[in-house]
Short mmCIF file of C-alpha atoms in Angstrom, two decimals:
data_model
loop_
_atom_site.label_atom_id
_atom_site.label_comp_id
_atom_site.label_asym_id
_atom_site.label_seq_id
_atom_site.Cartn_x
_atom_site.Cartn_y
_atom_site.Cartn_z
CA UNK A 1 12.90 27.32 2.86
CA UNK A 2 15.20 24.40 3.54
CA UNK A 3 15.45 22.68 6.87
CA UNK A 4 18.09 24.29 9.07
CA UNK A 5 18.40 27.43 6.86
CA UNK A 6 18.78 30.70 8.81
CA UNK A 7 15.76 33.04 8.91
CA UNK A 8 16.46 36.36 7.11
CA UNK A 9 16.19 39.43 9.41
CA UNK A 10 13.44 40.96 7.25
CA UNK A 11 11.33 37.81 7.52
CA UNK A 12 12.00 37.67 11.26
CA UNK A 13 10.71 41.23 11.75
CA UNK A 14 7.68 40.50 9.54
CA UNK A 15 6.67 37.59 11.78
CA UNK A 16 7.01 39.73 14.91
CA UNK A 17 5.02 42.60 13.39
CA UNK A 18 2.11 40.34 12.38
CA UNK A 19 2.16 38.74 15.83
CA UNK A 20 1.94 42.19 17.45
CA UNK A 21 -1.09 42.94 15.24
CA UNK A 22 -2.86 39.88 16.68
CA UNK A 23 -2.53 37.51 13.71
CA UNK A 24 -2.54 33.86 14.78
CA UNK A 25 0.63 31.78 14.41
CA UNK A 26 -1.07 29.38 11.99
CA UNK A 27 -2.08 32.22 9.63
CA UNK A 28 1.41 33.74 9.83
CA UNK A 29 3.00 30.39 8.90
CA UNK A 30 0.56 29.88 6.02
CA UNK A 31 0.99 33.38 4.58
CA UNK A 32 4.80 33.30 4.75
CA UNK A 33 5.03 29.60 3.74
CA UNK A 34 6.90 28.61 6.90
CA UNK A 35 6.44 25.75 9.30
CA UNK A 36 4.38 26.32 12.43
CA UNK A 37 7.32 25.30 14.63
CA UNK A 38 9.56 27.96 13.04
CA UNK A 39 7.00 30.70 13.64
CA UNK A 40 6.41 29.43 17.19
CA UNK A 41 10.15 29.49 18.02
CA UNK A 42 10.61 33.05 16.70
CA UNK A 43 7.62 34.34 18.63
CA UNK A 44 8.79 32.53 21.78
CA UNK A 45 12.20 34.15 21.48
CA UNK A 46 10.55 37.56 20.99
CA UNK A 47 8.54 37.05 24.19
CA UNK A 48 11.69 36.21 26.19
CA UNK A 49 13.97 38.92 24.82
CA UNK A 50 11.47 41.67 24.08
CA UNK A 51 13.19 42.54 20.81
CA UNK A 52 12.86 41.44 17.23
CA UNK A 53 16.62 41.59 16.64
CA UNK A 54 18.38 38.46 15.40
CA UNK A 55 21.75 39.37 16.83
CA UNK A 56 23.74 36.44 18.25
CA UNK A 57 23.46 36.24 22.00
CA UNK A 58 19.94 37.57 22.16
CA UNK A 59 17.41 35.56 24.11
CA UNK A 60 17.42 34.09 27.57
CA UNK A 61 20.66 33.54 29.42
CA UNK A 62 22.25 30.07 29.62
CA UNK A 63 21.51 28.26 32.84
CA UNK A 64 25.05 26.84 33.11
CA UNK A 65 28.00 29.24 33.19
CA UNK A 66 31.62 28.52 32.23
CA UNK A 67 32.46 27.18 35.70
CA UNK A 68 29.53 24.77 35.57
CA UNK A 69 30.59 23.57 32.12
CA UNK A 70 34.09 22.76 33.40
CA UNK A 71 32.61 20.67 36.21
CA UNK A 72 30.29 18.93 33.74
CA UNK A 73 33.20 18.13 31.44
CA UNK A 74 35.23 16.60 34.30
CA UNK A 75 32.28 14.42 35.29
CA UNK A 76 31.66 13.22 31.71
CA UNK A 77 35.32 12.27 31.21
CA UNK A 78 35.38 10.43 34.56
CA UNK A 79 32.18 8.50 33.79
CA UNK A 80 32.42 8.04 30.03
CA UNK A 81 29.79 5.30 29.79
CA UNK A 82 27.12 7.16 31.76
CA UNK A 83 23.85 7.86 29.96
CA UNK A 84 22.56 11.42 29.44
CA UNK A 85 19.75 10.70 31.91
CA UNK A 86 22.29 9.70 34.58
CA UNK A 87 24.36 12.83 33.88
CA UNK A 88 21.22 14.98 34.11
CA UNK A 89 20.33 13.50 37.52
CA UNK A 90 23.87 14.17 38.77
CA UNK A 91 23.88 17.73 37.40
CA UNK A 92 20.60 18.61 39.14
CA UNK A 93 21.98 17.45 42.48
CA UNK A 94 25.42 19.03 41.97
CA UNK A 95 24.35 22.43 40.59
CA UNK A 96 21.09 22.60 42.58
CA UNK A 97 19.23 23.65 39.45
CA UNK A 98 16.32 22.29 37.45
CA UNK A 99 17.83 20.93 34.23
CA UNK A 100 16.31 19.05 31.33
CA UNK A 101 17.89 16.30 29.26
CA UNK A 102 18.01 18.63 26.24
CA UNK A 103 19.85 21.25 28.29
CA UNK A 104 22.49 18.69 29.28
CA UNK A 105 22.74 17.54 25.65
CA UNK A 106 23.51 21.10 24.54
CA UNK A 107 25.91 21.64 27.44
CA UNK A 108 27.86 18.47 26.55
CA UNK A 109 28.25 19.71 22.98
CA UNK A 110 29.43 23.10 24.30
CA UNK A 111 32.12 21.18 26.23
CA UNK A 112 33.38 19.79 22.87
CA UNK A 113 32.22 16.32 23.82
CA UNK A 114 30.06 13.95 21.83
CA UNK A 115 28.37 10.55 22.20
CA UNK A 116 30.23 7.91 20.16
CA UNK A 117 29.84 4.17 19.67
CA UNK A 118 32.67 2.62 21.69
CA UNK A 119 35.17 0.37 19.94
CA UNK A 120 35.26 -3.33 20.67
CA UNK A 121 39.01 -3.47 21.34
CA UNK A 122 42.15 -1.40 20.67
CA UNK A 123 44.48 -1.80 17.74
CA UNK A 124 47.52 -4.04 18.08
CA UNK A 125 50.45 -2.51 19.91
CA UNK A 126 54.08 -3.13 18.95
CA UNK A 127 54.53 -6.05 21.37
CA UNK A 128 51.49 -7.86 20.00
CA UNK A 129 52.59 -7.21 16.42
CA UNK A 130 56.04 -8.63 17.22
CA UNK A 131 54.57 -11.78 18.76
CA UNK A 132 52.37 -12.39 15.73
CA UNK A 133 55.28 -11.86 13.37
CA UNK A 134 57.44 -14.38 15.25
CA UNK A 135 54.58 -16.91 15.30
CA UNK A 136 54.12 -16.56 11.54
CA UNK A 137 57.86 -16.93 11.02
CA UNK A 138 57.99 -20.14 13.09
CA UNK A 139 55.14 -21.69 11.08
CA UNK A 140 56.30 -20.50 7.66
CA UNK A 141 57.41 -23.94 6.46
CA UNK A 142 54.53 -26.00 7.84
CA UNK A 143 53.09 -28.47 5.36
CA UNK A 144 49.41 -29.05 4.60
CA UNK A 145 49.52 -32.34 6.53
CA UNK A 146 50.77 -30.55 9.62
CA UNK A 147 48.15 -27.82 9.41
CA UNK A 148 45.46 -30.51 9.23
CA UNK A 149 46.32 -31.54 12.79
CA UNK A 150 45.41 -28.09 14.14
CA UNK A 151 42.06 -27.35 15.78
CA UNK A 152 41.06 -23.75 15.12
CA UNK A 153 38.70 -21.72 17.28
CA UNK A 154 37.12 -18.30 17.29
CA UNK A 155 34.50 -16.44 19.28
CA UNK A 156 32.16 -13.52 18.71
CA UNK A 157 30.07 -11.38 21.05
CA UNK A 158 26.49 -10.33 20.33
CA UNK A 159 24.37 -7.73 22.12
CA UNK A 160 20.81 -8.98 22.65
CA UNK A 161 19.55 -5.61 23.91
CA UNK A 162 20.94 -2.65 22.02
CA UNK A 163 21.62 0.93 23.00
CA UNK A 164 21.03 0.89 26.78
CA UNK A 165 23.86 -1.21 28.14
CA UNK A 166 26.98 0.88 27.84
CA UNK A 167 27.43 0.60 24.08
CA UNK A 168 28.18 4.35 23.85
CA UNK A 169 30.94 6.49 25.31
CA UNK A 170 31.30 10.25 25.80
CA UNK A 171 34.57 11.50 24.34
CA UNK A 172 36.22 14.01 22.04
CA UNK A 173 37.55 13.21 18.59
CA UNK A 174 41.09 13.17 20.01
CA UNK A 175 40.12 10.45 22.54
CA UNK A 176 39.42 7.90 19.79
CA UNK A 177 42.34 5.66 20.85
CA UNK A 178 42.03 6.26 24.58
CA UNK A 179 41.89 2.81 26.33
CA UNK A 180 39.18 4.04 28.70
CA UNK A 181 36.89 4.61 25.70
CA UNK A 182 36.90 1.00 24.50
CA UNK A 183 34.03 -1.34 25.07
CA UNK A 184 34.94 -4.12 27.48
CA UNK A 185 34.40 -7.85 26.95
CA UNK A 186 31.21 -9.75 27.80
CA UNK A 187 30.24 -8.15 31.10
CA UNK A 188 26.56 -7.41 30.53
CA UNK A 189 23.77 -9.93 31.20
CA UNK A 190 22.23 -9.20 27.79
CA UNK A 191 25.35 -10.26 25.86
CA UNK A 192 26.05 -13.62 24.23
CA UNK A 193 29.43 -15.10 23.45
CA UNK A 194 29.46 -17.77 20.75
CA UNK A 195 32.41 -20.16 20.42
CA UNK A 196 33.10 -22.18 17.31
CA UNK A 197 35.83 -24.65 16.33
CA UNK A 198 36.88 -26.25 13.08
CA UNK A 199 39.55 -28.60 11.80
CA UNK A 200 40.39 -30.50 8.64
CA UNK A 201 37.60 -32.95 9.58
CA UNK A 202 34.91 -30.28 9.41
CA UNK A 203 33.06 -27.69 11.45
CA UNK A 204 32.34 -28.12 15.15
CA UNK A 205 29.19 -27.10 16.99
CA UNK A 206 28.55 -23.60 18.24
CA UNK A 207 28.79 -23.20 22.02
CA UNK A 208 26.83 -20.29 23.50
CA UNK A 209 27.72 -18.61 26.78
CA UNK A 210 25.13 -16.27 28.30
CA UNK A 211 25.79 -13.64 30.93
CA UNK A 212 28.95 -12.28 32.51
CA UNK A 213 32.41 -13.71 31.94
CA UNK A 214 35.95 -12.67 32.81
CA UNK A 215 39.42 -13.73 31.69
CA UNK A 216 39.77 -16.41 34.38
CA UNK A 217 36.43 -18.03 33.55
CA UNK A 218 37.21 -17.80 29.85
CA UNK A 219 40.47 -19.73 30.37
CA UNK A 220 38.58 -22.43 32.31
CA UNK A 221 35.84 -22.92 29.72
CA UNK A 222 37.90 -22.84 26.53
CA UNK A 223 39.65 -26.22 27.08
CA UNK A 224 36.24 -27.82 27.70
CA UNK A 225 34.97 -26.46 24.39
CA UNK A 226 38.14 -27.68 22.66
CA UNK A 227 37.82 -31.19 24.07
CA UNK A 228 34.14 -31.44 23.16
CA UNK A 229 34.82 -30.35 19.60
CA UNK A 230 37.81 -32.68 19.33
CA UNK A 231 35.56 -35.64 20.03
CA UNK A 232 32.79 -34.27 17.85
CA UNK A 233 35.03 -33.77 14.83
CA UNK A 234 36.54 -37.20 15.15
CA UNK A 235 40.06 -35.88 15.63
CA UNK A 236 40.77 -38.32 18.46
CA UNK A 237 41.13 -41.47 16.27
CA UNK A 238 44.30 -41.85 14.22
CA UNK A 239 42.43 -42.42 10.95
CA UNK A 240 39.99 -40.56 8.73
CA UNK A 241 37.30 -41.61 6.28
CA UNK A 242 37.14 -40.42 2.68
CA UNK A 243 33.63 -40.70 1.24
CA UNK A 244 32.86 -41.53 -2.41
CA UNK A 245 29.44 -41.00 -3.96
CA UNK A 246 28.50 -43.67 -6.55
CA UNK A 247 25.68 -42.60 -8.87
CA UNK A 248 24.69 -46.14 -9.89
CA UNK A 249 21.40 -47.76 -8.90
CA UNK A 250 22.04 -50.91 -6.81
CA UNK A 251 20.35 -52.82 -4.01
CA UNK A 252 21.82 -52.53 -0.52
CA UNK A 253 23.69 -55.86 -0.77
CA UNK A 254 25.00 -55.02 -4.26
CA UNK A 255 26.17 -51.63 -3.02
CA UNK A 256 27.90 -53.29 -0.05
CA UNK A 257 29.70 -55.72 -2.37
CA UNK A 258 30.75 -52.90 -4.70
CA UNK A 259 32.16 -50.76 -1.86
CA UNK A 260 34.10 -53.67 -0.37
CA UNK A 261 35.67 -54.43 -3.75
CA UNK A 262 36.49 -50.86 -4.77
CA UNK A 263 37.00 -49.10 -1.42
CA UNK A 264 36.52 -50.24 2.20
CA UNK A 265 32.76 -50.52 2.85
CA UNK A 266 29.45 -48.67 2.72
CA UNK A 267 29.52 -45.33 4.53
CA UNK A 268 29.82 -45.38 8.32
CA UNK A 269 29.24 -42.18 10.31
CA UNK A 270 30.65 -41.50 13.78
CA UNK A 271 29.59 -37.92 14.45
CA UNK A 272 27.84 -34.87 13.07
CA UNK A 273 30.98 -33.52 11.43
CA UNK A 274 31.32 -36.69 9.34
CA UNK A 275 27.61 -36.46 8.56
CA UNK A 276 28.07 -33.00 7.07
CA UNK A 277 31.02 -34.23 5.02
CA UNK A 278 28.96 -37.18 3.79
CA UNK A 279 26.11 -34.90 2.68
CA UNK A 280 28.54 -32.68 0.78
CA UNK A 281 29.75 -35.64 -1.31
CA UNK A 282 26.31 -36.32 -2.80
CA UNK A 283 25.31 -34.69 -6.08
CA UNK A 284 23.71 -31.36 -5.03
CA UNK A 285 21.07 -31.71 -7.77
CA UNK A 286 19.93 -35.14 -6.52
CA UNK A 287 17.02 -35.09 -4.04
CA UNK A 288 16.25 -38.79 -3.71
CA UNK A 289 17.43 -41.51 -1.31
CA UNK A 290 21.01 -42.76 -0.92
CA UNK A 291 22.19 -46.00 0.71
CA UNK A 292 24.51 -45.84 3.74
CA UNK A 293 26.05 -48.71 5.68
CA UNK A 294 23.44 -49.07 8.46
CA UNK A 295 21.26 -52.18 8.54
CA UNK A 296 19.02 -53.89 11.09
CA UNK A 297 20.91 -56.45 13.19
CA UNK A 298 19.85 -59.49 15.18
CA UNK A 299 20.34 -58.22 18.74
CA UNK A 300 19.50 -55.06 20.68
CA UNK A 301 22.33 -53.01 22.18
CA UNK A 302 22.57 -49.96 24.40
CA UNK A 303 24.61 -46.93 23.42
CA UNK A 304 24.97 -43.20 23.92
CA UNK A 305 23.41 -40.58 21.65
CA UNK A 306 26.80 -38.89 21.27
CA UNK A 307 27.96 -41.77 19.09
CA UNK A 308 29.83 -44.36 21.16
CA UNK A 309 28.60 -47.47 22.93
CA UNK A 310 28.50 -48.12 26.66
CA UNK A 311 32.13 -49.31 26.56
CA UNK A 312 33.97 -46.02 26.82
CA UNK A 313 36.25 -45.15 23.88
CA UNK A 314 37.24 -41.60 24.79
CA UNK A 315 35.96 -39.07 27.30
CA UNK A 316 36.06 -35.34 27.82
CA UNK A 317 35.19 -32.99 30.67
CA UNK A 318 32.24 -30.88 29.53
CA UNK A 319 29.59 -28.51 30.80
CA UNK A 320 26.11 -29.60 31.84
CA UNK A 321 23.03 -27.57 30.90
CA UNK A 322 19.49 -27.91 32.22
CA UNK A 323 16.79 -27.17 29.63
CA UNK A 324 13.91 -24.89 30.70
CA UNK A 325 11.19 -26.61 28.62
CA UNK A 326 9.87 -30.17 28.40
CA UNK A 327 10.57 -32.30 25.32
CA UNK A 328 10.26 -35.90 24.28
CA UNK A 329 13.54 -37.81 23.89
CA UNK A 330 13.92 -37.13 20.16
CA UNK A 331 13.17 -33.41 20.55
CA UNK A 332 15.62 -33.17 23.45
CA UNK A 333 18.31 -34.85 21.35
CA UNK A 334 17.80 -32.44 18.43
CA UNK A 335 17.76 -29.43 20.77
CA UNK A 336 21.00 -30.47 22.51
CA UNK A 337 22.74 -31.20 19.22
CA UNK A 338 21.74 -27.81 17.86
CA UNK A 339 22.43 -25.65 20.92
CA UNK A 340 25.20 -27.60 22.68
CA UNK A 341 26.85 -30.98 21.90
CA UNK A 342 24.41 -33.80 22.68
CA UNK A 343 22.34 -35.35 25.45
CA UNK A 344 24.37 -36.05 28.55
CA UNK A 345 26.23 -39.36 28.96
CA UNK A 346 27.23 -40.79 32.34
CA UNK A 347 30.30 -43.00 32.73
CA UNK A 348 30.88 -43.17 36.51
CA UNK A 349 29.42 -42.32 39.91
CA UNK A 350 31.07 -38.89 39.98
CA UNK A 351 29.37 -37.88 36.74
CA UNK A 352 26.08 -39.27 38.06
CA UNK A 353 26.26 -36.96 41.09
CA UNK A 354 27.28 -34.00 38.90
CA UNK A 355 24.21 -34.51 36.70
CA UNK A 356 21.90 -34.92 39.71
CA UNK A 357 23.09 -31.59 41.10
CA UNK A 358 21.56 -29.87 38.04
CA UNK A 359 18.21 -31.67 38.21
CA UNK A 360 15.24 -30.12 40.01
CA UNK A 361 12.59 -32.60 38.78
CA UNK A 362 11.89 -36.27 39.40
CA UNK A 363 12.66 -37.39 35.84
CA UNK A 364 15.00 -36.23 33.08
CA UNK A 365 16.27 -37.53 29.74
CA UNK A 366 19.84 -38.74 29.29
CA UNK A 367 21.58 -39.84 26.10
CA UNK A 368 21.30 -43.61 26.63
CA UNK A 369 19.11 -45.53 24.17
CA UNK A 370 18.89 -48.99 22.62
CA UNK A 371 18.30 -50.20 19.09
CA UNK A 372 19.07 -53.19 16.88
CA UNK A 373 20.83 -51.38 14.02
CA UNK A 374 24.44 -52.16 13.11
CA UNK A 375 26.99 -50.90 10.62
CA UNK A 376 28.16 -52.87 7.60
CA UNK A 377 31.82 -52.68 8.70
CA UNK A 378 30.93 -53.85 12.28
CA UNK A 379 31.73 -50.40 13.70
CA UNK A 380 30.42 -49.74 17.23
CA UNK A 381 29.27 -46.17 16.51
CA UNK A 382 25.82 -45.33 17.93
CA UNK A 383 25.49 -42.07 16.04
CA UNK A 384 21.98 -41.81 14.56
CA UNK A 385 20.47 -39.08 12.37
CA UNK A 386 16.86 -40.23 12.00
CA UNK A 387 14.20 -38.04 10.42
CA UNK A 388 11.14 -37.09 12.47
CA UNK A 389 9.02 -40.15 13.30
CA UNK A 390 11.66 -42.57 12.01
CA UNK A 391 12.55 -45.42 11.93
CA UNK A 392 9.27 -47.20 11.24
CA UNK A 393 8.93 -50.78 12.48
CA UNK A 394 6.31 -52.15 10.07
CA UNK A 395 6.63 -55.97 10.16
CA UNK A 396 10.45 -55.49 10.29
CA UNK A 397 10.73 -55.60 6.50
CA UNK A 398 12.38 -52.18 6.01
CA UNK A 399 15.76 -53.28 7.28
CA UNK A 400 18.18 -50.97 5.41
CA UNK A 401 18.84 -47.27 5.97
CA UNK A 402 18.79 -44.50 3.39
CA UNK A 403 19.85 -40.88 3.58
CA UNK A 404 17.03 -38.60 2.39
CA UNK A 405 18.53 -35.74 0.40
CA UNK A 406 15.19 -33.90 0.32
CA UNK A 407 15.28 -33.74 4.16
CA UNK A 408 18.80 -32.41 4.78
CA UNK A 409 20.28 -35.91 4.77
CA UNK A 410 18.08 -37.26 7.61
CA UNK A 411 17.79 -41.06 7.78
CA UNK A 412 14.90 -43.41 7.10
CA UNK A 413 14.60 -47.20 6.95
CA UNK A 414 13.64 -48.71 3.61
CA UNK A 415 13.29 -51.99 1.71
CA UNK A 416 16.73 -53.39 0.92
CA UNK A 417 15.92 -54.42 -2.67
CA UNK A 418 15.43 -50.85 -3.94
CA UNK A 419 17.98 -49.77 -6.56
CA UNK A 420 19.53 -46.52 -5.31
CA UNK A 421 22.83 -44.65 -5.51
CA UNK A 422 25.10 -45.07 -2.49
CA UNK A 423 28.14 -43.74 -0.66
CA UNK A 424 31.30 -45.74 0.06
CA UNK A 425 34.18 -44.85 2.32
CA UNK A 426 37.88 -45.60 2.39
CA UNK A 427 40.08 -45.44 5.47
CA UNK A 428 43.11 -43.19 5.14
CA UNK A 429 45.80 -43.22 7.80
CA UNK A 430 47.87 -40.04 7.90
CA UNK A 431 51.60 -40.73 7.98
CA UNK A 432 53.93 -38.61 10.05
CA UNK A 433 57.70 -38.69 9.78
CA UNK A 434 59.81 -37.61 12.71
CA UNK A 435 63.61 -37.57 12.99
CA UNK A 436 65.01 -38.20 16.47
CA UNK A 437 68.63 -37.99 17.59
CA UNK A 438 69.76 -40.44 20.26
CA UNK A 439 72.91 -40.75 22.36
CA UNK A 440 74.26 -44.25 23.15
CA UNK A 441 76.99 -45.24 25.59
CA UNK A 442 78.93 -48.19 24.20
CA UNK A 443 80.65 -49.32 27.46
CA UNK A 444 82.90 -51.72 25.59
CA UNK A 445 80.12 -53.17 23.44
CA UNK A 446 82.25 -52.99 20.33
CA UNK A 447 81.48 -51.26 17.05
CA UNK A 448 77.99 -49.73 17.24
CA UNK A 449 77.87 -49.37 13.45
CA UNK A 450 78.02 -53.14 13.02
CA UNK A 451 74.78 -54.28 11.26
CA UNK A 452 73.91 -56.81 13.97
CA UNK A 453 74.58 -54.23 16.71
CA UNK A 454 72.34 -51.65 14.98
CA UNK A 455 69.59 -54.26 14.61
CA UNK A 456 69.77 -55.10 18.34
CA UNK A 457 69.56 -51.41 19.33
CA UNK A 458 66.59 -50.93 17.00
CA UNK A 459 64.87 -53.93 18.57
CA UNK A 460 65.37 -52.48 22.07
CA UNK A 461 63.80 -49.19 20.97
CA UNK A 462 60.80 -51.04 19.49
CA UNK A 463 60.31 -52.94 22.75
CA UNK A 464 60.37 -49.67 24.69
CA UNK A 465 57.79 -48.07 22.34
CA UNK A 466 55.56 -51.15 22.59
CA UNK A 467 55.66 -50.93 26.39
CA UNK A 468 54.38 -47.35 26.01
CA UNK A 469 51.42 -48.75 24.00
CA UNK A 470 52.44 -47.09 20.75
CA UNK A 471 51.06 -48.72 17.59
CA UNK A 472 51.13 -48.23 13.81
CA UNK A 473 54.72 -47.02 13.57
CA UNK A 474 57.88 -47.94 11.68
CA UNK A 475 61.38 -47.01 12.79
CA UNK A 476 64.63 -47.15 10.84
CA UNK A 477 68.14 -45.73 10.97
CA UNK A 478 69.05 -42.65 9.00
CA UNK A 479 72.47 -43.58 7.63
CA UNK A 480 74.91 -41.16 6.04
CA UNK A 481 77.73 -42.93 4.18
CA UNK A 482 76.63 -46.14 5.90
CA UNK A 483 77.49 -44.75 9.35
CA UNK A 484 74.82 -44.11 12.00
CA UNK A 485 76.82 -43.51 15.19
CA UNK A 486 79.63 -40.95 15.41
CA UNK A 487 81.88 -40.72 18.50
CA UNK A 488 81.57 -37.43 20.35
CA UNK A 489 85.37 -36.98 20.26
CA UNK A 490 85.23 -36.80 16.45
CA UNK A 491 82.47 -34.19 16.58
CA UNK A 492 84.43 -32.05 19.07
CA UNK A 493 87.54 -32.27 16.91
CA UNK A 494 85.59 -31.28 13.78
CA UNK A 495 84.07 -28.32 15.63
CA UNK A 496 87.47 -27.10 16.82
CA UNK A 497 88.86 -27.32 13.30
CA UNK A 498 85.96 -25.31 11.92
CA UNK A 499 86.46 -22.66 14.65
CA UNK A 500 90.16 -22.34 13.78
CA UNK A 501 89.32 -21.85 10.11
#
């Protein structure tokens, strides 16, 4: 007989008759080919009711009447995220009865309620849909170059412990879109929120937030994450590097000469985002070594692990984390780069005090280190991506750096006369065109459309832009029919004529 199938009345009476004759439950189940639990339940019901009838309603009376069920329903709707154990405890105190969890389960179902997985968030309402439509309409004609200047971000929430922290809600089928039945944002200590950013330069690091968070705290942290990722992705400088993989075996000096003739120089890397882009340019089926533009120099310098030297280039306000375990400097650097951004850098006394407030030990690692390596193009970047145990300083003869494709692109120092493929880079400066309207008061200066007068005005504008420390720009007049400036009286007259027409 299938699971959940009703017991025929004849079979029911047969079980009761054999039980009354003193046959054991096990023998009854074996002779009738039924499960022991089925036979036990039928006999138990016969003991309670005293009859072998299978009419509906037979058996013991329900412990909760209709009035109790109404009270239970009100409580469940008021406290939708309460567990069945919590509801059972309340019901025992409220009804002054001994109730089991199974009894409350059955009573909740009798109230036409059920335990559902709560939704993460509601659907969009009409106001939100309208805002998104207007945003899409405003950005309909954006070019690819303009979209490349945008830094995108997204976040996701993960439950570390599952099933016991308010992930369920008690509701009816009709309450599916009830706002009180939605799961709220990260408000449980066992939840993680992971932020991620990306731009045209590549993917940023993941930033993990543990514990409780509200809208106000979220608004405070998000700009910090943006600024960290902006520096990490190299979006602060006004230029970008395009990498070119050359599958020709050359020594380091020959590769340098080739890159300077064909492109700009051997590959220079400023941050982890550029490192990922560099790795992607190499032939995916090649697992050997590849030259990059790093070579041993003649003097030792100090710099920060994040990538810039001790002379500050750009700075951001970030969060400081204290690690629970002990690591050596290299392990700490890898851990910070994987979990956060990098080892901490300190630029002033205020930051020094902020870091000290997080320290509970006598010693701690910071991101400052020294080495004697320098880039082929004289860049000041201190970004390093050494493999474990590298670089080796054996008689200082391995003075050039290779990227090991069999070790996820990690770096190693090598002899410079090896013939290997290499990666060049070329600097590309994005150009942006902007049209600006200006208003000029002549004050008896004569004809403003005179070529010499236009040149003088243009020179004044250039001086003003230079005083604002603007560089790498070109300005020119946009002339229609050879005329740049139009008197406002002519414009008013033309407007009046168009209105009359």
